[in-house]
PDB file of C-alpha atoms in Angstrom:
ATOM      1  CA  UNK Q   1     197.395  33.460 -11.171  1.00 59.00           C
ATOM      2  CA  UNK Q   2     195.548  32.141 -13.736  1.00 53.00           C
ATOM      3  CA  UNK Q   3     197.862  29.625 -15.643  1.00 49.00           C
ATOM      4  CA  UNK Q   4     198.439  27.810 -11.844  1.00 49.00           C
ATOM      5  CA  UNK Q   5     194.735  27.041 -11.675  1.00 51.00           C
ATOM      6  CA  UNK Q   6     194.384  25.558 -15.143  1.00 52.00           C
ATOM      7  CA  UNK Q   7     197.771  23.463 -14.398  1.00 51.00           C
ATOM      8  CA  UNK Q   8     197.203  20.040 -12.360  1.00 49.00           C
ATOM      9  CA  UNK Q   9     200.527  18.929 -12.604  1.00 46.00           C
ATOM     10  CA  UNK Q  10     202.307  18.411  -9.447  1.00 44.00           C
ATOM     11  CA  UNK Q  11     202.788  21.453  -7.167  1.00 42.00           C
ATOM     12  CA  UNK Q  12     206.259  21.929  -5.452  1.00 39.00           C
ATOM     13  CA  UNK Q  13     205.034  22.180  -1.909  1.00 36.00           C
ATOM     14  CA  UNK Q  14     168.963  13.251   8.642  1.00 35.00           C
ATOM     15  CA  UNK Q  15     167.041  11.802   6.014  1.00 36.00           C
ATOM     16  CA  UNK Q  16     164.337  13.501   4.115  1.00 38.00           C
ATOM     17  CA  UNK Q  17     163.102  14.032   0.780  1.00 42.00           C
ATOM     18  CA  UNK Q  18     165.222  16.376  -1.505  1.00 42.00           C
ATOM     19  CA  UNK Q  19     164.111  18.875  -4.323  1.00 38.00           C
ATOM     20  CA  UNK Q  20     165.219  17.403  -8.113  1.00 38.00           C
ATOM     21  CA  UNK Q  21     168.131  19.916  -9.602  1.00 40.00           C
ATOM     22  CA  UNK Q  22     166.968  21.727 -12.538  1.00 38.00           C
ATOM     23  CA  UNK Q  23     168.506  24.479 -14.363  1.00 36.00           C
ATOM     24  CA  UNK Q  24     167.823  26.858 -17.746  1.00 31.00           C
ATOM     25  CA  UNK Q  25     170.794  28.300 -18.295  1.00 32.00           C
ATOM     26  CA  UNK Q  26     173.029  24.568 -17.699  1.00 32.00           C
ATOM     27  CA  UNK Q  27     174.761  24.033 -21.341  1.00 28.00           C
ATOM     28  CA  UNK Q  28     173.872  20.326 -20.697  1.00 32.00           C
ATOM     29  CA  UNK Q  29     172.745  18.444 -16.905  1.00 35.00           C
ATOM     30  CA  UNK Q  30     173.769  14.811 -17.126  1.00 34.00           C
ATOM     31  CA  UNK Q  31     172.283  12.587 -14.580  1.00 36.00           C
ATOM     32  CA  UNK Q  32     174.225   9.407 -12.858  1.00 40.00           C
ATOM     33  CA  UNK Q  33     172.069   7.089 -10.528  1.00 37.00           C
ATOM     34  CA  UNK Q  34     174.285   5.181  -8.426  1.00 35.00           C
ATOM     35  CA  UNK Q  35     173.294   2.321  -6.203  1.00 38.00           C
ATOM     36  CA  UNK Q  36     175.216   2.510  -2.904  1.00 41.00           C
ATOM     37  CA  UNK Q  37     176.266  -0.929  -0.736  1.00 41.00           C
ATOM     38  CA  UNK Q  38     174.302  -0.603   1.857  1.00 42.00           C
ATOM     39  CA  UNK Q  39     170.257  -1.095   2.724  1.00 42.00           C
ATOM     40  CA  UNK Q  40     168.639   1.721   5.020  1.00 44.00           C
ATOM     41  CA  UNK Q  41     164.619   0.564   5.448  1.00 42.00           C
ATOM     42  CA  UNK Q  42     163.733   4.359   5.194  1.00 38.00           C
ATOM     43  CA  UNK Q  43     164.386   5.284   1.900  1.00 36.00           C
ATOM     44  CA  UNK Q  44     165.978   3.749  -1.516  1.00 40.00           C
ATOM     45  CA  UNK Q  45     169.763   3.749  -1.391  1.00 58.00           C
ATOM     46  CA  UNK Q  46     169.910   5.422  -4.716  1.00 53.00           C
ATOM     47  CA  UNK Q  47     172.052   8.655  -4.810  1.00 73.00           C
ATOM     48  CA  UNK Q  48     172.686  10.647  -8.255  1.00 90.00           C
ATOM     49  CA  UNK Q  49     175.620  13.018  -8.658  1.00 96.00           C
ATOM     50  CA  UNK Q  50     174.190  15.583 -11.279  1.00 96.00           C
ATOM     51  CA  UNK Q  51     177.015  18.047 -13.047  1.00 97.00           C
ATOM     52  CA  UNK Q  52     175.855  21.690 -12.748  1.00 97.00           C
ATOM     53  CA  UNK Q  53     177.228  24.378 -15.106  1.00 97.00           C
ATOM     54  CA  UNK Q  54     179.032  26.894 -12.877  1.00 98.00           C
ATOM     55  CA  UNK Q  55     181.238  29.096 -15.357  1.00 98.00           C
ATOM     56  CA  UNK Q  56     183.059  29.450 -17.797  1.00 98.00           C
ATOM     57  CA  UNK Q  57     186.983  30.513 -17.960  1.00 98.00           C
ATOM     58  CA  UNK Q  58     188.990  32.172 -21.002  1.00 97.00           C
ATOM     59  CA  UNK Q  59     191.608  29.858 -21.762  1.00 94.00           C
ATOM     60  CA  UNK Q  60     192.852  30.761 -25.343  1.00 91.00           C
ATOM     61  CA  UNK Q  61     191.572  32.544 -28.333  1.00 88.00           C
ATOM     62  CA  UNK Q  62     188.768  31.126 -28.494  1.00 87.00           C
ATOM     63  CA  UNK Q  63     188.651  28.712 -26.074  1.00 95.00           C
ATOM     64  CA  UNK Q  64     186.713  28.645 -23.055  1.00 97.00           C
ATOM     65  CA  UNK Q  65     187.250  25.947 -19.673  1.00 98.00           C
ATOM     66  CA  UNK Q  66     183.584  25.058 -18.259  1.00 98.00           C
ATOM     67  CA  UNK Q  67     183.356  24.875 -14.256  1.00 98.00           C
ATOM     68  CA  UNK Q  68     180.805  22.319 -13.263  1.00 98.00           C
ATOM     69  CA  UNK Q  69     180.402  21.618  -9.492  1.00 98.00           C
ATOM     70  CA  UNK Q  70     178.970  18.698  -8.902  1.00 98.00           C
ATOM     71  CA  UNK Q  71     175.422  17.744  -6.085  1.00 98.00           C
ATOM     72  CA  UNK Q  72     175.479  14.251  -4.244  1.00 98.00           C
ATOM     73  CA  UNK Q  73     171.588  13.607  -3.802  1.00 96.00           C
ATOM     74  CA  UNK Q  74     172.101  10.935  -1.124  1.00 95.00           C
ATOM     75  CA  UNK Q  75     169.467   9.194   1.180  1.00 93.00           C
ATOM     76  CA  UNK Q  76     170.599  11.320   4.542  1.00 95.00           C
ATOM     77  CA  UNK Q  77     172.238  14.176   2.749  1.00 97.00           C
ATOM     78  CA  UNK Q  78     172.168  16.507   0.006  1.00 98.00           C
ATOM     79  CA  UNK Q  79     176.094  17.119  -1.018  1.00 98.00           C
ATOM     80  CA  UNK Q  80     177.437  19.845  -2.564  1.00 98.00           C
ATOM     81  CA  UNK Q  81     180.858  19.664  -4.064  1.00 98.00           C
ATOM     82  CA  UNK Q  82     182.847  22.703  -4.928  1.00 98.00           C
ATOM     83  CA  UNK Q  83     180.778  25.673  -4.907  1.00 98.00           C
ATOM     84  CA  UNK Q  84     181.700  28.084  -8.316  1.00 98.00           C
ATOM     85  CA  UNK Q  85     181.959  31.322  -8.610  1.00 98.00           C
ATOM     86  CA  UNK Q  86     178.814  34.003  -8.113  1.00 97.00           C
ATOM     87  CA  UNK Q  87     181.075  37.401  -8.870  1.00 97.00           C
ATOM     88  CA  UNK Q  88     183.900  38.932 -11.127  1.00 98.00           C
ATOM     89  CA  UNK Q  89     187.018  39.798  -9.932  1.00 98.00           C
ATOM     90  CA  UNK Q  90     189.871  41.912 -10.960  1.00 98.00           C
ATOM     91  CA  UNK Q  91     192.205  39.281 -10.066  1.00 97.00           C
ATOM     92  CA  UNK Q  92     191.296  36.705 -12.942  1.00 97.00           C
ATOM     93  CA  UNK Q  93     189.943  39.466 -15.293  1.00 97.00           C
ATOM     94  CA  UNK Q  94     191.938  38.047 -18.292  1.00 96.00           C
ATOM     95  CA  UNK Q  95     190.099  34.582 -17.948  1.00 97.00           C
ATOM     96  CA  UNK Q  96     187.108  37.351 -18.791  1.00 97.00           C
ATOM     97  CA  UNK Q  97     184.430  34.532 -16.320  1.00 98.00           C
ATOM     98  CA  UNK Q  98     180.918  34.081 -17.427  1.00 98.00           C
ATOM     99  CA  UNK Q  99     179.224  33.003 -14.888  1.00 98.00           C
ATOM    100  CA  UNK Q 100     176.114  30.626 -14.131  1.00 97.00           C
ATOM    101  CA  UNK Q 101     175.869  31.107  -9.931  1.00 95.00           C
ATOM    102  CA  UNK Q 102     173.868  28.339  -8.364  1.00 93.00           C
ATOM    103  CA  UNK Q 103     172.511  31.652  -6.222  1.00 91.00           C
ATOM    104  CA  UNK Q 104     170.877  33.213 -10.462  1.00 91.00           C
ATOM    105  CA  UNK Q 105     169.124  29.860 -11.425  1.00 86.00           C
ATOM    106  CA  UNK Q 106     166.491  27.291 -10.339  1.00 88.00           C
ATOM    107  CA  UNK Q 107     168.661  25.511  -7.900  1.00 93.00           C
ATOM    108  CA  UNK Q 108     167.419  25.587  -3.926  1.00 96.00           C
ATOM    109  CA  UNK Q 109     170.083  26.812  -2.332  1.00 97.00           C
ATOM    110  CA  UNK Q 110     168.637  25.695   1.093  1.00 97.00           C
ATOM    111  CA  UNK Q 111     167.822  21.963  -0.077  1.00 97.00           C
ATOM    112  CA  UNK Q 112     172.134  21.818   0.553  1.00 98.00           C
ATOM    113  CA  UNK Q 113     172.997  20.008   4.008  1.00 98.00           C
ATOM    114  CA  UNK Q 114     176.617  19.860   3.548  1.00 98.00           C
ATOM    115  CA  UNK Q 115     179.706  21.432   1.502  1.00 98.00           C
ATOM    116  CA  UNK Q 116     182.836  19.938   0.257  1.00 99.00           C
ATOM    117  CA  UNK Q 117     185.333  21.576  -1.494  1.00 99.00           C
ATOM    118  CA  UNK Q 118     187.786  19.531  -3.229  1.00 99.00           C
ATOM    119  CA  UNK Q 119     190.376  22.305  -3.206  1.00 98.00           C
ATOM    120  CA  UNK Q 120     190.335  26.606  -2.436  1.00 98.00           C
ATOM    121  CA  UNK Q 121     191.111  28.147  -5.917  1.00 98.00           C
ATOM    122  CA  UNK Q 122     189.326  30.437  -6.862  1.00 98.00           C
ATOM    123  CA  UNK Q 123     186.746  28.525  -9.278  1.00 98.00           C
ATOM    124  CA  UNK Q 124     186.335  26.099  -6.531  1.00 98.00           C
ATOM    125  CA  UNK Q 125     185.091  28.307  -3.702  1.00 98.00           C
ATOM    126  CA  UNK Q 126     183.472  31.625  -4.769  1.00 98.00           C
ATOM    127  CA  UNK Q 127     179.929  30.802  -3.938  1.00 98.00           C
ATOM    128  CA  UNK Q 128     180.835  29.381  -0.367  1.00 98.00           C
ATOM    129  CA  UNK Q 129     179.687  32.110   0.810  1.00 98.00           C
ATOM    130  CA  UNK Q 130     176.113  31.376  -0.004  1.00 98.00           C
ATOM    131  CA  UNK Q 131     176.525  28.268   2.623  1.00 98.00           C
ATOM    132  CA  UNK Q 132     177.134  30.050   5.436  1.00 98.00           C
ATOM    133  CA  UNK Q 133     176.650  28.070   8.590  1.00 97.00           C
ATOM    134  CA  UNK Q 134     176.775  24.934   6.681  1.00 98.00           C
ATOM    135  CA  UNK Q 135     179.676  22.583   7.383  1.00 98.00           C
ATOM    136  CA  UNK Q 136     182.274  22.842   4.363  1.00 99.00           C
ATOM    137  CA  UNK Q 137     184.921  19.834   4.499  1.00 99.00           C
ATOM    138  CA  UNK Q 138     188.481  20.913   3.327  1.00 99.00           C
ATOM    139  CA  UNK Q 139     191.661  18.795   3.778  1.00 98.00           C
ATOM    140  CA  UNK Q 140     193.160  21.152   6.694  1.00 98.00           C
ATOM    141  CA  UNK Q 141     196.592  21.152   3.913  1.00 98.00           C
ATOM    142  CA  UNK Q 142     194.455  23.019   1.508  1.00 98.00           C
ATOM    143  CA  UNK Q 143     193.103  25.517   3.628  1.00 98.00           C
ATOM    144  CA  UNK Q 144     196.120  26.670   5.385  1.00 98.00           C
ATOM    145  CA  UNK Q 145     198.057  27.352   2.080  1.00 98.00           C
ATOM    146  CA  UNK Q 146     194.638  28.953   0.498  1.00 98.00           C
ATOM    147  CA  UNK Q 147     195.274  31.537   3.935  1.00 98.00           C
ATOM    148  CA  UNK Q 148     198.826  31.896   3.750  1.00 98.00           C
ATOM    149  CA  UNK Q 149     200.451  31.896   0.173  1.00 98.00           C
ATOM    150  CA  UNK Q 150     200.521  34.648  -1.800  1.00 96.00           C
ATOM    151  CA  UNK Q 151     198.363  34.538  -5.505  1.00 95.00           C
ATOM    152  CA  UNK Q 152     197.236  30.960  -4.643  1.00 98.00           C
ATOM    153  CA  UNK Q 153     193.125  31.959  -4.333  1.00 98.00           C
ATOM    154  CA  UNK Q 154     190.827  34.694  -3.963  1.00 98.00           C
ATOM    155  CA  UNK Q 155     191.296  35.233  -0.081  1.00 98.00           C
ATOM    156  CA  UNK Q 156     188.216  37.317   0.757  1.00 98.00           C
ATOM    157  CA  UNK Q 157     186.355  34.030  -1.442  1.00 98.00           C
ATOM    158  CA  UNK Q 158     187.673  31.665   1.227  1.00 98.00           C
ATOM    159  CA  UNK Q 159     187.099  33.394   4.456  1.00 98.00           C
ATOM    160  CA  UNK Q 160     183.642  34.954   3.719  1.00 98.00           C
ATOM    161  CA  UNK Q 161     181.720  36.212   6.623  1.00 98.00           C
ATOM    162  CA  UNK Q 162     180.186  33.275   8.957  1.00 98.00           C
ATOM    163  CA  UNK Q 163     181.619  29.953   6.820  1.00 98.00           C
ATOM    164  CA  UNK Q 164     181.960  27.224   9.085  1.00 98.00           C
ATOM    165  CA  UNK Q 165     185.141  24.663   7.879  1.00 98.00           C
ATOM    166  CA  UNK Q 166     185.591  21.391   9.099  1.00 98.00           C
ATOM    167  CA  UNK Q 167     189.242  20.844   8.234  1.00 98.00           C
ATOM    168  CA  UNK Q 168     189.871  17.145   7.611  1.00 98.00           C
ATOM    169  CA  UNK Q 169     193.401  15.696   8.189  1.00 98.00           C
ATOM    170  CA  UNK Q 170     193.277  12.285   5.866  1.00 98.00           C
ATOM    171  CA  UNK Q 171     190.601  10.767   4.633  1.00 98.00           C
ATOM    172  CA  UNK Q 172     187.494  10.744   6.439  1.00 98.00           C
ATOM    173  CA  UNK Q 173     183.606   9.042   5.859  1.00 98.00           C
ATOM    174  CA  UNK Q 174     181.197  11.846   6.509  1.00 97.00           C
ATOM    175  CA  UNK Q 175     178.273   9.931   5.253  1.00 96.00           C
ATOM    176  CA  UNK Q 176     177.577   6.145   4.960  1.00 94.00           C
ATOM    177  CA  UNK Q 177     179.540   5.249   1.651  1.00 94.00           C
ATOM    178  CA  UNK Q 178     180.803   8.905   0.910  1.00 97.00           C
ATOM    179  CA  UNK Q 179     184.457   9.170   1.411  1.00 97.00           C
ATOM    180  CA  UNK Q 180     186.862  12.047   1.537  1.00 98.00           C
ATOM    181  CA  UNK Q 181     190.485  10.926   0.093  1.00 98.00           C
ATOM    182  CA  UNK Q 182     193.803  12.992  -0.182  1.00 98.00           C
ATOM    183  CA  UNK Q 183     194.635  13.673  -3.863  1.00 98.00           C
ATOM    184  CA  UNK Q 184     197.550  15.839  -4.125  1.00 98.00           C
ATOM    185  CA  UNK Q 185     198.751  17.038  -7.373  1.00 98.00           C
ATOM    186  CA  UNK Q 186     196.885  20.095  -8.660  1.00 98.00           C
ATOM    187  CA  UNK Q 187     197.492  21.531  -5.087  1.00 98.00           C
ATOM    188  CA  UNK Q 188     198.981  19.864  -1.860  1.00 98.00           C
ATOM    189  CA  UNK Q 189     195.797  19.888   0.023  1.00 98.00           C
ATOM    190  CA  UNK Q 190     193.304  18.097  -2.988  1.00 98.00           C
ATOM    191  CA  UNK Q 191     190.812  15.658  -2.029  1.00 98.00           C
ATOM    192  CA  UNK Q 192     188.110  13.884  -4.121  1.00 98.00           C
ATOM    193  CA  UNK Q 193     184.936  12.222  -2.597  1.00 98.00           C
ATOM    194  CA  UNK Q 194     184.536   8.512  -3.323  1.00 97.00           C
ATOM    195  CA  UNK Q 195     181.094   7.099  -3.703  1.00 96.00           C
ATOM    196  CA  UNK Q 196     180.868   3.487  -2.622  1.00 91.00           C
ATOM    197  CA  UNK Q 197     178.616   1.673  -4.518  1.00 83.00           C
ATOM    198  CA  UNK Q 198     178.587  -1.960  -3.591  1.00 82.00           C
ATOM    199  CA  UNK Q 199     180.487  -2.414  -6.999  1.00 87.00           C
ATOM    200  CA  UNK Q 200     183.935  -0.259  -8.277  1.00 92.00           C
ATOM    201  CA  UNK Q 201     183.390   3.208  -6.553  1.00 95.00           C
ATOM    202  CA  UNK Q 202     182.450   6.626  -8.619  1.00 97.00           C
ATOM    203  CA  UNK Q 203     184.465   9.230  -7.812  1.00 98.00           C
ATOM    204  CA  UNK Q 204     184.039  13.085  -7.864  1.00 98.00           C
ATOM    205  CA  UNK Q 205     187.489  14.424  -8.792  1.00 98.00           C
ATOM    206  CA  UNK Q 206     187.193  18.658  -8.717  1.00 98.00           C
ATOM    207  CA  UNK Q 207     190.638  19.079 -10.715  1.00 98.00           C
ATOM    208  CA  UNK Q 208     192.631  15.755  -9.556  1.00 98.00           C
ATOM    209  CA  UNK Q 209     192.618  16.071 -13.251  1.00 98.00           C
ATOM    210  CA  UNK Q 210     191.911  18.983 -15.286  1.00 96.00           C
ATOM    211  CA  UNK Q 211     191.244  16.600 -19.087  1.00 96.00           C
ATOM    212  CA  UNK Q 212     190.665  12.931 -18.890  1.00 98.00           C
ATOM    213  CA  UNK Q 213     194.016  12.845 -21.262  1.00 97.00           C
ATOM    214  CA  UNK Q 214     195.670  13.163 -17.534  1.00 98.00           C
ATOM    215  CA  UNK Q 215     193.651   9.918 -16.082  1.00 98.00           C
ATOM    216  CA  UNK Q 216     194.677   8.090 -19.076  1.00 97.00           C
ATOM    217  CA  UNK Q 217     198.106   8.462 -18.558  1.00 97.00           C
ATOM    218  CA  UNK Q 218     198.119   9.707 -14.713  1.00 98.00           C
ATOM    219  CA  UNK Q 219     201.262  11.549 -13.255  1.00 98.00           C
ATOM    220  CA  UNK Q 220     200.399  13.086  -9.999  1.00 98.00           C
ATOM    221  CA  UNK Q 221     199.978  11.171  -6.593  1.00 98.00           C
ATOM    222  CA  UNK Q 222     196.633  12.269  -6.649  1.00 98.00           C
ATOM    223  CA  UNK Q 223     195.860  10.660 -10.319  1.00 98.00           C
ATOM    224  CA  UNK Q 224     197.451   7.433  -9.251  1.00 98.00           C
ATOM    225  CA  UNK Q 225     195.301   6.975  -6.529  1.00 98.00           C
ATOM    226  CA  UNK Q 226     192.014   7.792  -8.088  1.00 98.00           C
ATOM    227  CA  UNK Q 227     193.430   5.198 -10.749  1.00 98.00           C
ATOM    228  CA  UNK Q 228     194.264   2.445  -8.239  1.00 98.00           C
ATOM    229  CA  UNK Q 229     190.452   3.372  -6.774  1.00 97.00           C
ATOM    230  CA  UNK Q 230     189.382   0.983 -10.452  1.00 97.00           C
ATOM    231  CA  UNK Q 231     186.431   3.720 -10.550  1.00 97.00           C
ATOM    232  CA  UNK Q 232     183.823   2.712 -13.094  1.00 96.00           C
ATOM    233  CA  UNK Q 233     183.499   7.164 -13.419  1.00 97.00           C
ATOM    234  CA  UNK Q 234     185.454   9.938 -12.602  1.00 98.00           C
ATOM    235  CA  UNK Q 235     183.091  13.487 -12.664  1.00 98.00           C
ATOM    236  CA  UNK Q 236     186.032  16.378 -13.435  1.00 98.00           C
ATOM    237  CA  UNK Q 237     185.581  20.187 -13.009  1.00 98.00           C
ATOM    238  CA  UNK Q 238     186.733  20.894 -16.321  1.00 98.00           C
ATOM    239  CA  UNK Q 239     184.612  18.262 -18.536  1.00 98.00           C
ATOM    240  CA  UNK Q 240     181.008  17.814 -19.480  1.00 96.00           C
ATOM    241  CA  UNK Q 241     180.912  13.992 -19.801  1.00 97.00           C
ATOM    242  CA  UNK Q 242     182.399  11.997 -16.701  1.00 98.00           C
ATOM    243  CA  UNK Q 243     185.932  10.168 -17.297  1.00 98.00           C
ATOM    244  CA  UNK Q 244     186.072   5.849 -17.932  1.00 97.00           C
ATOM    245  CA  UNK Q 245     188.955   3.587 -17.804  1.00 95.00           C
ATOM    246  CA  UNK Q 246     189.841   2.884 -21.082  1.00 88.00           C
ATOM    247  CA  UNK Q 247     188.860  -0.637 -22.338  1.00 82.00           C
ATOM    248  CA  UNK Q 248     190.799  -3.962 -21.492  1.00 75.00           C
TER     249      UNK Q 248
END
């Protein structure tokens, strides 16, 4: 189970003011500001998409994968994308997790209006259940296989009591400038949201690409789309710093 997480390489098949994200135990919290393309009177269209430290995953000797989900602060919405993991499991017990669960640090839970998952492995969706009763946006792909294919997620993670999925067939804009697009590669069902910023769009990728060694040289459907986007950044699951095309 593990090895197919870490892999991204095609698979076979209302407005008000919102709480600033802080965190102790976050290895590092970078901040973006982003100013979106269009004017709303009642507040400053300036989102920021702020990387939270989430877990991290036993890869090698020595070598451990961070998980960083990623909050949307925008003027109608605060966004959550991809959700973490909050509990061990025996199932990924050799990737020996250390965990940093949103629900353990200074992060209000409540301040989150909406969910997206960009995909339903297992570092992706293990603190849904602290939404419940929130909508969580899934491409309706991903969540099918996540309920019917065998070793593919942590099941009981996906279908936690009282989640409320809003299975998306395309892409779809569920806020003004915030756009949910198909990005299959890592799994059939992956989707990254595009923020539209007037200028070339940000985009926050979950693991469209798990190193930015794969958006340099892109492979998948899912990379060559977020390449033909002309992002100015890509935010990744797997890495600290957001991705940037490489220079002319």
């Amino acid at each position: 189970m593990s090895a197919f997480f870490l892999d991204s390489s095609p698979t076979p098949h209302a407005a008000r003011a919102k709480p600033s994200v802080t965190s102790a135990t976050t290895i590092a919290t970078v901040h973006s500001t982003i100013r979106l393309g269009w004017h709303d009177a009642r507040v400053p269209p300036s989102p920021t998409i702020t990387p939270l430290l989430a877990a991290e995953l036993l890869v090698a000797e020595g070598e451990r994968l961070p998980v960083y989900v990623h909050v949307i602060d925008h003027p109608d919405a605060r966004v959550l994308v991809d959700t973490g993991m909050t509990e061990l499991h025996p199932a990924v017990a050799d990737m020996d997790p250390r965990l940093f669960p949103l629900s353990a640090r200074a992060f209000d839970l409540a301040s989150v209006d909406v969910v997206v998952n960009t995909h339903l492995h297992f570092d992706h969706c293990g603190g849904n259940h602290l939404f419940a009763g929130l909508p969580i946006y899934v491409q309706r792909q991903e969540l099918d296989d996540a309920r019917a294919e065998d070793d593919y997620t942590i099941r009981e993670w996906v279908d936690a009591p009282g989640l409320t999925y809003e299975a998306v067939d395309g892409e779809l804009e569920f806020l003004p400038g915030l756009r949910l697009v198909p990005a299959p590669g890592h799994s059939r069902g992956m989707q990254v949201v595009v923020v539209e910023t007037g200028g070339r769009p940000v985009v926050v990728g979950g693991d469209v690409a798990v190193s930015f060694a794969e958006l340099d040289e892109p492979s998948s459907e899912g990379q060559l789309r977020v390449r033909a986007l002309e992002p100015e950044l890509v935010w990744l699951a797997h890495e600290r710093e957001p991705w940037r095309p490489p220079s002319p």
